[in-house]
């Protein structure tokens, strides 16, 4: 491994500005952040940029649903995303937005260059059109059966089962995800990128160690079926950048989204004038460029993206690293089971270091899915981090602080053991470089076992009670703390906060990778403070319970919430006696408030005549709090109270309608009084 400094630009896929960051997203950002931090510890210039993916119909429709502008929505979401990433110690150098002047300028530059070179052409096509909403339907707003494998409930651009890509019009039994209507076909002129012009270049690039072997093999299948022209335009209404000299036509979000990597870096260069954008992104750049992405978007990043760059005289990526998906307790994340956990919900209950470590202990350099097993999570974090690593420092620091004024021995009493730890730095470095984090963690924990065995064998707590053993106690504990320091060095890319607190405790400068080769001797440490506490099961249980959304509308599919409220089949039949038990009463809304941290809830104080009740209702899309106060509604008063993360809900407000803004809860004020029973 060369020791020459490298210039490395690293990106993660852009999170969509239409929802919260969740634990599935964090697999990628934690994986990337670990790699970037490792490169920086090696002394390389590693710049990590990202941005919110801020364009497209879903954002436009959600903004309409909330009664705000798309700009306001993406600004709010951007603040939320930045806060979540910061609290998980994701060390971006620059976090931007695709709705930026830099991205517009670069998208237009790439488009003009491709167009001038003859790689853009126009033709009239038939598209799916929603006759109710009177708009062309984006790929993700059409669902049906895959035309290749027949899998049901697939989006209009690609199949999650067989990986096939296709035109939305090829879907079988398609329906609009917005209105539920059967789409009709309507003609429109569109702009296409001739991907097939780059087949020879792409075949060479994809087999040039720029992708993992699994992805390269998948790309071979796509080459065999033929590279199709790529539709890069969308019709108004659309939230995005209008195509130059093409009124009413907009760049498809997938065209300007990856350009967001360039735009974020350009924004960073503008505030760091010693950086030359062209030196990093020019066709002849000698710097390194790496993209970390999920395997589901490999097609865009390993075919369209390098072809676009090559065709517009920009450099192509050094490599694209794909990862798998996350399951929780062996299953797809579920709101009803409480395992669809947002970053913020996690942070309200657990230390982010736990998740960073657990993901690292699971991640390799392939595209296999990983599972967050919550029982294993608890046991592994408590055993490895608390029981092994932090335990070394807590066992040794007290003796050094109390008996030796915090001073370590002048020499290393067991140089052979220390040399074993120091010699592991190159093999472990190679594992980090190759993204073999799980293997690296196993090696580090094997060393932690050796350190604990050394302390157990010498028993400083026994020696401290024996006369004349003072020097031996100091020596043993000094060796233990030096071994701890080496372990923290190796764990620093994974656990930056633990490393920072350990650096303060050890009274040392920020650790570099090479520091593992030398020991601390004749050095004074600071007073030890607990570095990490155990994971408690009740905290995990509270997180899961807080993440349950049984009373919420159906899970967000990327479309507005109302799209999940189409007419459904009749539920299981009940007896009249079952229905008769439901106690429906008129209630006056005394107070209505927003619920901090909830996208869909309002908190209602309801007067039912004899008392007031607190109810959380998922009606924020349809009503503002000030529109509700003083009005009447109907509620179920004999519903068992339910504890939610925001408080206790003491009933249920009844609502009717398809959802979104079309949701009605108000009762006509026709002489009804709070507490009157509905019969």
Short mmCIF file of C-alpha atoms in Angstrom, two decimals, residues 118-557:
data_model
loop_
_atom_site.label_atom_id
_atom_site.label_comp_id
_atom_site.label_asym_id
_atom_site.label_seq_id
_atom_site.Cartn_x
_atom_site.Cartn_y
_atom_site.Cartn_z
CA UNK A 118 -25.40 14.34 -31.43
CA UNK A 119 -26.27 12.20 -28.41
CA UNK A 120 -29.67 13.88 -27.76
CA UNK A 121 -32.66 13.43 -30.04
CA UNK A 122 -36.38 14.10 -29.88
CA UNK A 123 -39.36 11.98 -30.72
CA UNK A 124 -43.04 11.83 -29.95
CA UNK A 125 -44.02 9.07 -27.57
CA UNK A 126 -47.13 7.75 -25.93
CA UNK A 127 -47.17 8.12 -22.16
CA UNK A 128 -49.38 7.08 -19.32
CA UNK A 129 -51.75 9.90 -18.43
CA UNK A 130 -54.03 10.18 -15.41
CA UNK A 131 -57.43 11.27 -16.78
CA UNK A 132 -58.63 12.28 -13.32
CA UNK A 133 -55.61 14.33 -12.22
CA UNK A 134 -54.99 15.48 -15.82
CA UNK A 135 -51.25 14.95 -15.75
CA UNK A 136 -48.65 12.63 -17.20
CA UNK A 137 -47.65 10.02 -14.67
CA UNK A 138 -44.01 9.67 -13.61
CA UNK A 139 -42.66 6.14 -13.54
CA UNK A 140 -42.97 5.86 -9.77
CA UNK A 141 -46.61 6.88 -9.85
CA UNK A 142 -47.66 3.91 -11.92
CA UNK A 143 -47.92 0.43 -10.49
CA UNK A 144 -48.70 -2.88 -12.08
CA UNK A 145 -47.27 -6.25 -13.04
CA UNK A 146 -43.69 -6.53 -14.32
CA UNK A 147 -43.73 -7.23 -18.08
CA UNK A 148 -40.71 -9.55 -17.69
CA UNK A 149 -41.38 -11.76 -14.65
CA UNK A 150 -45.01 -10.94 -13.85
CA UNK A 151 -44.33 -9.74 -10.29
CA UNK A 152 -47.22 -7.69 -8.94
CA UNK A 153 -47.16 -4.20 -7.43
CA UNK A 154 -44.07 -2.99 -9.30
CA UNK A 155 -43.22 0.59 -10.20
CA UNK A 156 -43.35 1.90 -13.74
CA UNK A 157 -39.60 2.03 -14.36
CA UNK A 158 -38.05 -1.07 -12.83
CA UNK A 159 -38.89 -4.34 -11.13
CA UNK A 160 -37.65 -4.89 -7.60
CA UNK A 161 -38.01 -8.66 -8.04
CA UNK A 162 -36.09 -9.42 -11.25
CA UNK A 163 -34.24 -6.10 -11.71
CA UNK A 164 -35.67 -5.50 -15.19
CA UNK A 165 -36.06 -1.94 -16.48
CA UNK A 166 -38.81 -0.97 -18.88
CA UNK A 167 -41.11 1.81 -20.08
CA UNK A 168 -44.15 2.55 -17.87
CA UNK A 169 -46.43 1.72 -20.78
CA UNK A 170 -45.12 -1.85 -20.70
CA UNK A 171 -46.57 -2.54 -17.24
CA UNK A 172 -49.48 -4.96 -17.18
CA UNK A 173 -52.73 -4.05 -15.40
CA UNK A 174 -51.31 -0.62 -14.56
CA UNK A 175 -53.03 1.85 -12.23
CA UNK A 176 -52.28 5.43 -11.24
CA UNK A 177 -50.80 5.59 -7.75
CA UNK A 178 -52.28 9.07 -7.40
CA UNK A 179 -55.96 8.53 -8.17
CA UNK A 180 -56.29 4.77 -8.68
CA UNK A 181 -57.55 5.36 -12.20
CA UNK A 182 -56.46 3.25 -15.13
CA UNK A 183 -53.98 5.38 -17.07
CA UNK A 184 -54.73 6.27 -20.66
CA UNK A 185 -52.11 6.82 -23.36
CA UNK A 186 -51.38 10.33 -24.59
CA UNK A 187 -48.73 11.63 -26.97
CA UNK A 188 -45.96 14.07 -26.08
CA UNK A 189 -42.61 15.02 -27.57
CA UNK A 190 -39.67 13.95 -25.40
CA UNK A 191 -35.89 14.25 -25.34
CA UNK A 192 -33.73 11.13 -25.33
CA UNK A 193 -30.12 10.38 -24.50
CA UNK A 194 -28.65 7.80 -26.90
CA UNK A 195 -27.11 5.43 -24.36
CA UNK A 196 -26.30 2.91 -27.10
CA UNK A 197 -23.74 5.34 -28.54
CA UNK A 198 -21.54 4.47 -25.56
CA UNK A 199 -21.83 0.68 -25.50
CA UNK A 200 -18.17 0.02 -26.37
CA UNK A 201 -16.97 2.56 -23.83
CA UNK A 202 -19.28 1.17 -21.14
CA UNK A 203 -18.32 -2.46 -21.76
CA UNK A 204 -14.69 -1.52 -21.25
CA UNK A 205 -15.39 0.70 -18.25
CA UNK A 206 -17.58 -1.78 -16.38
CA UNK A 207 -14.96 -4.52 -16.78
CA UNK A 208 -12.11 -2.21 -15.76
CA UNK A 209 -12.42 -2.81 -12.00
CA UNK A 210 -14.69 0.20 -11.68
CA UNK A 211 -17.54 -1.96 -10.31
CA UNK A 212 -17.86 -5.01 -8.10
CA UNK A 213 -17.92 -8.33 -9.91
CA UNK A 214 -21.59 -8.93 -9.03
CA UNK A 215 -22.54 -5.61 -10.62
CA UNK A 216 -20.33 -6.21 -13.66
CA UNK A 217 -22.09 -9.54 -14.21
CA UNK A 218 -25.48 -7.87 -13.97
CA UNK A 219 -24.35 -5.22 -16.44
CA UNK A 220 -23.45 -7.97 -18.90
CA UNK A 221 -27.09 -9.05 -18.80
CA UNK A 222 -28.19 -5.50 -19.61
CA UNK A 223 -25.70 -5.33 -22.48
CA UNK A 224 -27.12 -8.56 -23.87
CA UNK A 225 -30.67 -7.20 -23.88
CA UNK A 226 -29.46 -4.02 -25.58
CA UNK A 227 -28.94 -0.48 -24.27
CA UNK A 228 -32.10 1.54 -24.79
CA UNK A 229 -32.40 5.28 -25.38
CA UNK A 230 -33.02 7.06 -22.08
CA UNK A 231 -35.90 9.51 -21.76
CA UNK A 232 -34.39 12.54 -19.98
CA UNK A 233 -37.41 14.86 -20.16
CA UNK A 234 -40.68 15.28 -18.30
CA UNK A 235 -43.75 17.34 -19.07
CA UNK A 236 -45.14 20.16 -16.99
CA UNK A 237 -46.30 20.28 -14.26
CA UNK A 238 -42.95 19.21 -12.82
CA UNK A 239 -40.61 20.53 -10.15
CA UNK A 240 -37.12 20.74 -11.59
CA UNK A 241 -35.01 22.56 -14.16
CA UNK A 242 -36.59 23.50 -17.45
CA UNK A 243 -34.66 22.21 -20.46
CA UNK A 244 -33.00 25.11 -22.32
CA UNK A 245 -35.03 26.27 -25.32
CA UNK A 246 -37.78 23.74 -24.55
CA UNK A 247 -40.66 25.49 -22.75
CA UNK A 248 -42.77 23.15 -20.66
CA UNK A 249 -40.15 20.40 -20.74
CA UNK A 250 -38.05 19.59 -17.67
CA UNK A 251 -34.96 17.54 -17.00
CA UNK A 252 -35.95 14.18 -15.52
CA UNK A 253 -34.84 14.06 -11.90
CA UNK A 254 -32.45 11.20 -12.63
CA UNK A 255 -30.52 13.38 -15.06
CA UNK A 256 -29.72 16.17 -12.62
CA UNK A 257 -29.55 14.04 -9.44
CA UNK A 258 -26.06 12.53 -10.02
CA UNK A 259 -24.90 15.89 -11.38
CA UNK A 260 -25.64 16.96 -7.81
CA UNK A 261 -22.37 15.29 -6.81
CA UNK A 262 -20.54 17.70 -9.09
CA UNK A 263 -22.65 20.66 -7.96
CA UNK A 264 -22.01 19.99 -4.27
CA UNK A 265 -18.28 19.80 -4.93
CA UNK A 266 -18.45 22.99 -7.05
CA UNK A 267 -20.15 24.74 -4.15
CA UNK A 268 -17.37 23.51 -1.87
CA UNK A 269 -14.71 24.74 -4.29
CA UNK A 270 -16.30 28.18 -4.35
CA UNK A 271 -15.70 28.49 -0.61
CA UNK A 272 -12.27 26.82 -0.76
CA UNK A 273 -10.53 28.72 -3.58
CA UNK A 274 -7.38 26.60 -3.50
CA UNK A 275 -9.43 23.73 -4.96
CA UNK A 276 -9.66 23.57 -8.74
CA UNK A 277 -12.96 22.06 -9.86
CA UNK A 278 -11.59 21.13 -13.28
CA UNK A 279 -8.59 19.35 -11.75
CA UNK A 280 -11.02 16.99 -10.01
CA UNK A 281 -13.75 16.66 -12.65
CA UNK A 282 -11.90 17.33 -15.89
CA UNK A 283 -11.54 14.54 -18.44
CA UNK A 284 -7.83 14.07 -17.66
CA UNK A 285 -8.14 14.27 -13.86
CA UNK A 286 -5.62 12.17 -11.93
CA UNK A 287 -7.60 12.42 -8.70
CA UNK A 288 -9.81 9.60 -7.41
CA UNK A 289 -13.61 9.62 -7.47
CA UNK A 290 -15.76 7.07 -5.62
CA UNK A 291 -19.53 6.71 -5.36
CA UNK A 292 -21.16 4.66 -2.59
CA UNK A 293 -24.71 3.62 -3.56
CA UNK A 294 -27.39 1.00 -2.99
CA UNK A 295 -27.51 -1.88 -5.43
CA UNK A 296 -31.00 -0.82 -6.55
CA UNK A 297 -29.63 2.24 -8.37
CA UNK A 298 -26.63 0.55 -9.97
CA UNK A 299 -28.17 0.85 -13.45
CA UNK A 300 -28.18 4.65 -13.28
CA UNK A 301 -24.71 4.95 -11.76
CA UNK A 302 -22.87 2.38 -13.87
CA UNK A 303 -24.47 2.98 -17.28
CA UNK A 304 -26.19 6.35 -17.65
CA UNK A 305 -23.86 8.30 -15.37
CA UNK A 306 -20.46 7.29 -16.82
CA UNK A 307 -21.89 7.63 -20.35
CA UNK A 308 -23.17 11.14 -19.60
CA UNK A 309 -19.82 12.15 -18.13
CA UNK A 310 -17.78 10.65 -20.95
CA UNK A 311 -20.02 12.17 -23.61
CA UNK A 312 -19.73 15.65 -22.09
CA UNK A 313 -15.93 15.57 -21.61
CA UNK A 314 -15.90 15.03 -17.85
CA UNK A 315 -14.04 12.30 -16.01
CA UNK A 316 -15.72 9.02 -15.10
CA UNK A 317 -15.73 7.50 -11.57
CA UNK A 318 -12.72 5.57 -10.32
CA UNK A 319 -15.19 3.10 -8.85
CA UNK A 320 -18.83 2.70 -7.87
CA UNK A 321 -19.31 0.71 -4.66
CA UNK A 322 -22.72 -0.90 -4.18
CA UNK A 323 -24.16 -2.27 -0.95
CA UNK A 324 -27.20 -4.34 -0.09
CA UNK A 325 -30.40 -3.53 1.74
CA UNK A 326 -31.22 -3.57 5.45
CA UNK A 327 -33.67 -5.91 7.12
CA UNK A 328 -34.65 -5.68 10.78
CA UNK A 329 -35.07 -8.92 12.70
CA UNK A 330 -34.85 -10.76 9.41
CA UNK A 331 -37.75 -8.93 7.75
CA UNK A 332 -38.39 -5.87 5.65
CA UNK A 333 -38.77 -2.77 7.81
CA UNK A 334 -42.35 -2.42 8.98
CA UNK A 335 -44.26 0.46 10.55
CA UNK A 336 -46.79 -1.89 12.11
CA UNK A 337 -44.01 -3.89 13.79
CA UNK A 338 -42.19 -0.73 14.84
CA UNK A 339 -39.10 -1.64 12.81
CA UNK A 340 -39.42 1.18 10.27
CA UNK A 341 -37.20 3.33 12.46
CA UNK A 342 -36.18 6.84 11.52
CA UNK A 343 -32.79 8.24 12.40
CA UNK A 344 -34.40 10.68 14.82
CA UNK A 345 -36.46 7.98 16.55
CA UNK A 346 -33.27 5.98 17.08
CA UNK A 347 -31.39 9.01 18.43
CA UNK A 348 -34.12 9.69 20.96
CA UNK A 349 -33.40 6.35 22.62
CA UNK A 350 -29.92 5.05 21.76
CA UNK A 351 -26.31 6.12 21.27
CA UNK A 352 -25.46 6.52 17.54
CA UNK A 353 -22.11 4.82 18.22
CA UNK A 354 -23.95 1.55 18.83
CA UNK A 355 -25.43 1.53 15.33
CA UNK A 356 -22.19 2.62 13.65
CA UNK A 357 -20.40 -0.27 15.32
CA UNK A 358 -23.10 -2.84 14.57
CA UNK A 359 -23.28 -1.92 10.91
CA UNK A 360 -19.49 -2.07 10.65
CA UNK A 361 -19.55 -5.52 12.25
CA UNK A 362 -21.93 -6.64 9.47
CA UNK A 363 -20.64 -4.88 6.36
CA UNK A 364 -18.38 -6.40 3.74
CA UNK A 365 -17.41 -5.16 0.29
CA UNK A 366 -20.16 -7.04 -1.56
CA UNK A 367 -23.81 -6.33 -2.26
CA UNK A 368 -25.32 -8.77 0.24
CA UNK A 369 -28.16 -7.49 2.44
CA UNK A 370 -27.45 -7.08 6.14
CA UNK A 371 -29.80 -7.67 9.06
CA UNK A 372 -30.22 -5.56 12.15
CA UNK A 373 -31.22 -8.17 14.69
CA UNK A 374 -32.13 -6.16 17.75
CA UNK A 375 -31.30 -8.93 20.24
CA UNK A 376 -27.93 -9.53 18.62
CA UNK A 377 -27.42 -5.76 18.47
CA UNK A 378 -27.83 -5.50 22.24
CA UNK A 379 -25.57 -8.44 23.02
CA UNK A 380 -22.82 -7.54 20.55
CA UNK A 381 -22.53 -3.89 21.57
CA UNK A 382 -22.54 -4.75 25.28
CA UNK A 383 -20.06 -7.59 24.84
CA UNK A 384 -17.63 -5.98 22.40
CA UNK A 385 -17.62 -2.27 23.09
CA UNK A 386 -18.51 -2.12 26.77
CA UNK A 387 -17.34 -5.54 27.97
CA UNK A 388 -14.10 -5.69 25.98
CA UNK A 389 -12.80 -2.35 24.72
CA UNK A 390 -14.00 0.24 27.22
CA UNK A 391 -13.52 -2.28 30.02
CA UNK A 392 -9.75 -2.21 29.43
CA UNK A 393 -9.56 1.50 30.16
CA UNK A 394 -11.89 1.36 33.16
CA UNK A 395 -9.90 -1.53 34.70
CA UNK A 396 -6.56 0.24 34.41
CA UNK A 397 -7.17 3.97 34.62
CA UNK A 398 -8.25 4.03 38.26
CA UNK A 399 -4.94 2.66 39.50
CA UNK A 400 -2.91 5.08 37.36
CA UNK A 401 -5.05 8.08 38.40
CA UNK A 402 -5.12 7.29 42.12
CA UNK A 403 -1.72 5.77 42.83
CA UNK A 404 0.59 7.37 40.27
CA UNK A 405 -0.87 10.84 39.71
CA UNK A 406 -1.98 9.80 36.25
CA UNK A 407 1.55 9.00 35.06
CA UNK A 408 2.29 5.98 32.87
CA UNK A 409 5.43 3.89 33.28
CA UNK A 410 8.67 5.04 31.64
CA UNK A 411 8.89 1.86 29.56
CA UNK A 412 6.52 -0.75 28.09
CA UNK A 413 6.65 -3.76 30.39
CA UNK A 414 5.54 -6.24 27.71
CA UNK A 415 7.00 -4.97 24.40
CA UNK A 416 6.22 -8.23 22.63
CA UNK A 417 2.50 -7.91 23.25
CA UNK A 418 2.51 -4.26 22.26
CA UNK A 419 4.39 -5.08 19.06
CA UNK A 420 1.73 -7.67 18.21
CA UNK A 421 -0.93 -4.98 18.47
CA UNK A 422 1.14 -2.47 16.50
CA UNK A 423 1.90 -4.98 13.74
CA UNK A 424 -1.82 -5.43 13.10
CA UNK A 425 -2.12 -1.90 11.70
CA UNK A 426 -1.22 -2.82 8.11
CA UNK A 427 -3.52 -5.86 7.79
CA UNK A 428 -6.38 -3.94 9.41
CA UNK A 429 -5.67 -0.94 7.17
CA UNK A 430 -5.97 -3.18 4.11
CA UNK A 431 -9.35 -4.39 5.34
CA UNK A 432 -10.63 -0.84 5.78
CA UNK A 433 -9.30 0.13 2.36
CA UNK A 434 -11.18 -2.77 0.77
CA UNK A 435 -14.35 -2.01 2.80
CA UNK A 436 -14.10 -5.34 4.62
CA UNK A 437 -15.31 -3.77 7.85
CA UNK A 438 -16.74 -6.91 9.40
CA UNK A 439 -13.39 -8.66 9.01
CA UNK A 440 -11.60 -5.62 10.46
CA UNK A 441 -13.93 -5.65 13.47
CA UNK A 442 -13.23 -9.34 14.08
CA UNK A 443 -9.48 -8.67 14.05
CA UNK A 444 -9.84 -5.71 16.41
CA UNK A 445 -11.99 -7.66 18.84
CA UNK A 446 -9.49 -10.55 18.81
CA UNK A 447 -6.87 -8.04 19.94
CA UNK A 448 -9.25 -6.75 22.62
CA UNK A 449 -9.57 -10.31 23.92
CA UNK A 450 -5.77 -10.53 24.17
CA UNK A 451 -5.62 -7.27 26.09
CA UNK A 452 -8.23 -8.45 28.59
CA UNK A 453 -6.44 -11.79 28.95
CA UNK A 454 -3.23 -9.92 29.77
CA UNK A 455 -4.96 -7.89 32.49
CA UNK A 456 -6.74 -10.97 33.87
CA UNK A 457 -3.44 -12.86 34.02
CA UNK A 458 -1.61 -10.10 35.94
CA UNK A 459 -4.52 -9.04 38.17
CA UNK A 460 -3.45 -5.49 39.12
CA UNK A 461 -6.29 -5.35 41.69
CA UNK A 462 -4.55 -8.22 43.54
CA UNK A 463 -1.04 -6.81 43.09
CA UNK A 464 -2.18 -3.47 44.51
CA UNK A 465 -2.81 -5.14 47.84
CA UNK A 466 0.69 -6.63 48.02
CA UNK A 467 3.66 -4.80 49.44
CA UNK A 468 6.46 -3.99 47.01
CA UNK A 469 4.34 -4.47 43.89
CA UNK A 470 3.76 -0.78 43.18
CA UNK A 471 5.93 -0.70 40.06
CA UNK A 472 4.37 -3.87 38.70
CA UNK A 473 0.88 -2.41 39.11
CA UNK A 474 1.90 0.73 37.24
CA UNK A 475 3.55 -1.33 34.50
CA UNK A 476 0.60 -3.67 33.98
CA UNK A 477 -1.93 -0.82 33.86
CA UNK A 478 0.31 1.22 31.57
CA UNK A 479 0.51 -1.71 29.15
CA UNK A 480 -3.28 -2.08 29.35
CA UNK A 481 -3.86 1.60 28.54
CA UNK A 482 -1.39 1.45 25.65
CA UNK A 483 -3.23 -1.53 24.21
CA UNK A 484 -6.49 0.37 24.66
CA UNK A 485 -5.02 3.32 22.76
CA UNK A 486 -4.08 1.06 19.82
CA UNK A 487 -7.58 -0.45 19.76
CA UNK A 488 -9.17 3.01 19.76
CA UNK A 489 -6.89 3.99 16.87
CA UNK A 490 -8.19 1.06 14.83
CA UNK A 491 -11.79 1.79 15.83
CA UNK A 492 -11.60 5.54 15.21
CA UNK A 493 -13.10 5.44 11.68
CA UNK A 494 -16.07 3.52 13.09
CA UNK A 495 -16.41 5.27 16.47
CA UNK A 496 -15.21 8.87 16.12
CA UNK A 497 -16.88 10.06 19.33
CA UNK A 498 -15.37 7.26 21.40
CA UNK A 499 -12.00 8.15 19.88
CA UNK A 500 -12.40 11.84 20.70
CA UNK A 501 -13.36 11.15 24.30
CA UNK A 502 -10.49 8.67 24.62
CA UNK A 503 -8.04 11.23 23.23
CA UNK A 504 -9.17 13.67 25.92
CA UNK A 505 -8.83 11.03 28.61
CA UNK A 506 -5.39 9.94 27.38
CA UNK A 507 -4.34 13.58 26.99
CA UNK A 508 -3.12 13.11 23.42
CA UNK A 509 -3.47 14.77 20.03
CA UNK A 510 -6.06 13.35 17.58
CA UNK A 511 -5.00 9.84 16.68
CA UNK A 512 -3.51 9.09 13.26
CA UNK A 513 -3.20 5.58 11.92
CA UNK A 514 0.57 5.59 12.30
CA UNK A 515 0.25 6.36 16.03
CA UNK A 516 -0.54 2.69 16.63
CA UNK A 517 3.15 1.93 16.04
CA UNK A 518 4.44 3.82 19.10
CA UNK A 519 3.63 3.55 22.78
CA UNK A 520 2.90 6.22 25.36
CA UNK A 521 5.57 6.22 28.05
CA UNK A 522 6.32 8.65 30.88
CA UNK A 523 3.08 10.35 29.92
CA UNK A 524 0.38 11.85 32.13
CA UNK A 525 -3.24 11.00 31.44
CA UNK A 526 -6.38 12.77 32.62
CA UNK A 527 -8.98 11.48 35.05
CA UNK A 528 -10.97 8.64 33.57
CA UNK A 529 -14.66 9.16 32.94
CA UNK A 530 -17.02 6.43 31.72
CA UNK A 531 -16.74 6.25 27.93
CA UNK A 532 -19.78 4.16 27.06
CA UNK A 533 -22.72 2.59 28.86
CA UNK A 534 -24.51 -0.66 28.14
CA UNK A 535 -27.44 -0.91 25.78
CA UNK A 536 -30.59 -1.45 27.82
CA UNK A 537 -33.36 -3.60 26.39
CA UNK A 538 -36.05 -1.23 27.62
CA UNK A 539 -34.49 1.52 25.47
CA UNK A 540 -34.73 -0.70 22.41
CA UNK A 541 -38.29 -1.65 23.29
CA UNK A 542 -39.20 2.02 23.74
CA UNK A 543 -37.72 2.85 20.34
CA UNK A 544 -39.68 0.09 18.65
CA UNK A 545 -42.90 1.06 20.39
CA UNK A 546 -42.40 4.72 19.50
CA UNK A 547 -41.93 3.71 15.86
CA UNK A 548 -45.22 1.87 15.60
CA UNK A 549 -47.71 3.80 13.50
CA UNK A 550 -50.84 1.68 13.66
CA UNK A 551 -53.00 4.81 13.88
CA UNK A 552 -51.25 6.49 10.95
CA UNK A 553 -52.23 6.33 7.27
CA UNK A 554 -50.61 3.67 5.11
CA UNK A 555 -46.81 3.82 4.63
CA UNK A 556 -45.44 6.47 2.30
CA UNK A 557 -44.69 5.02 -1.12
#
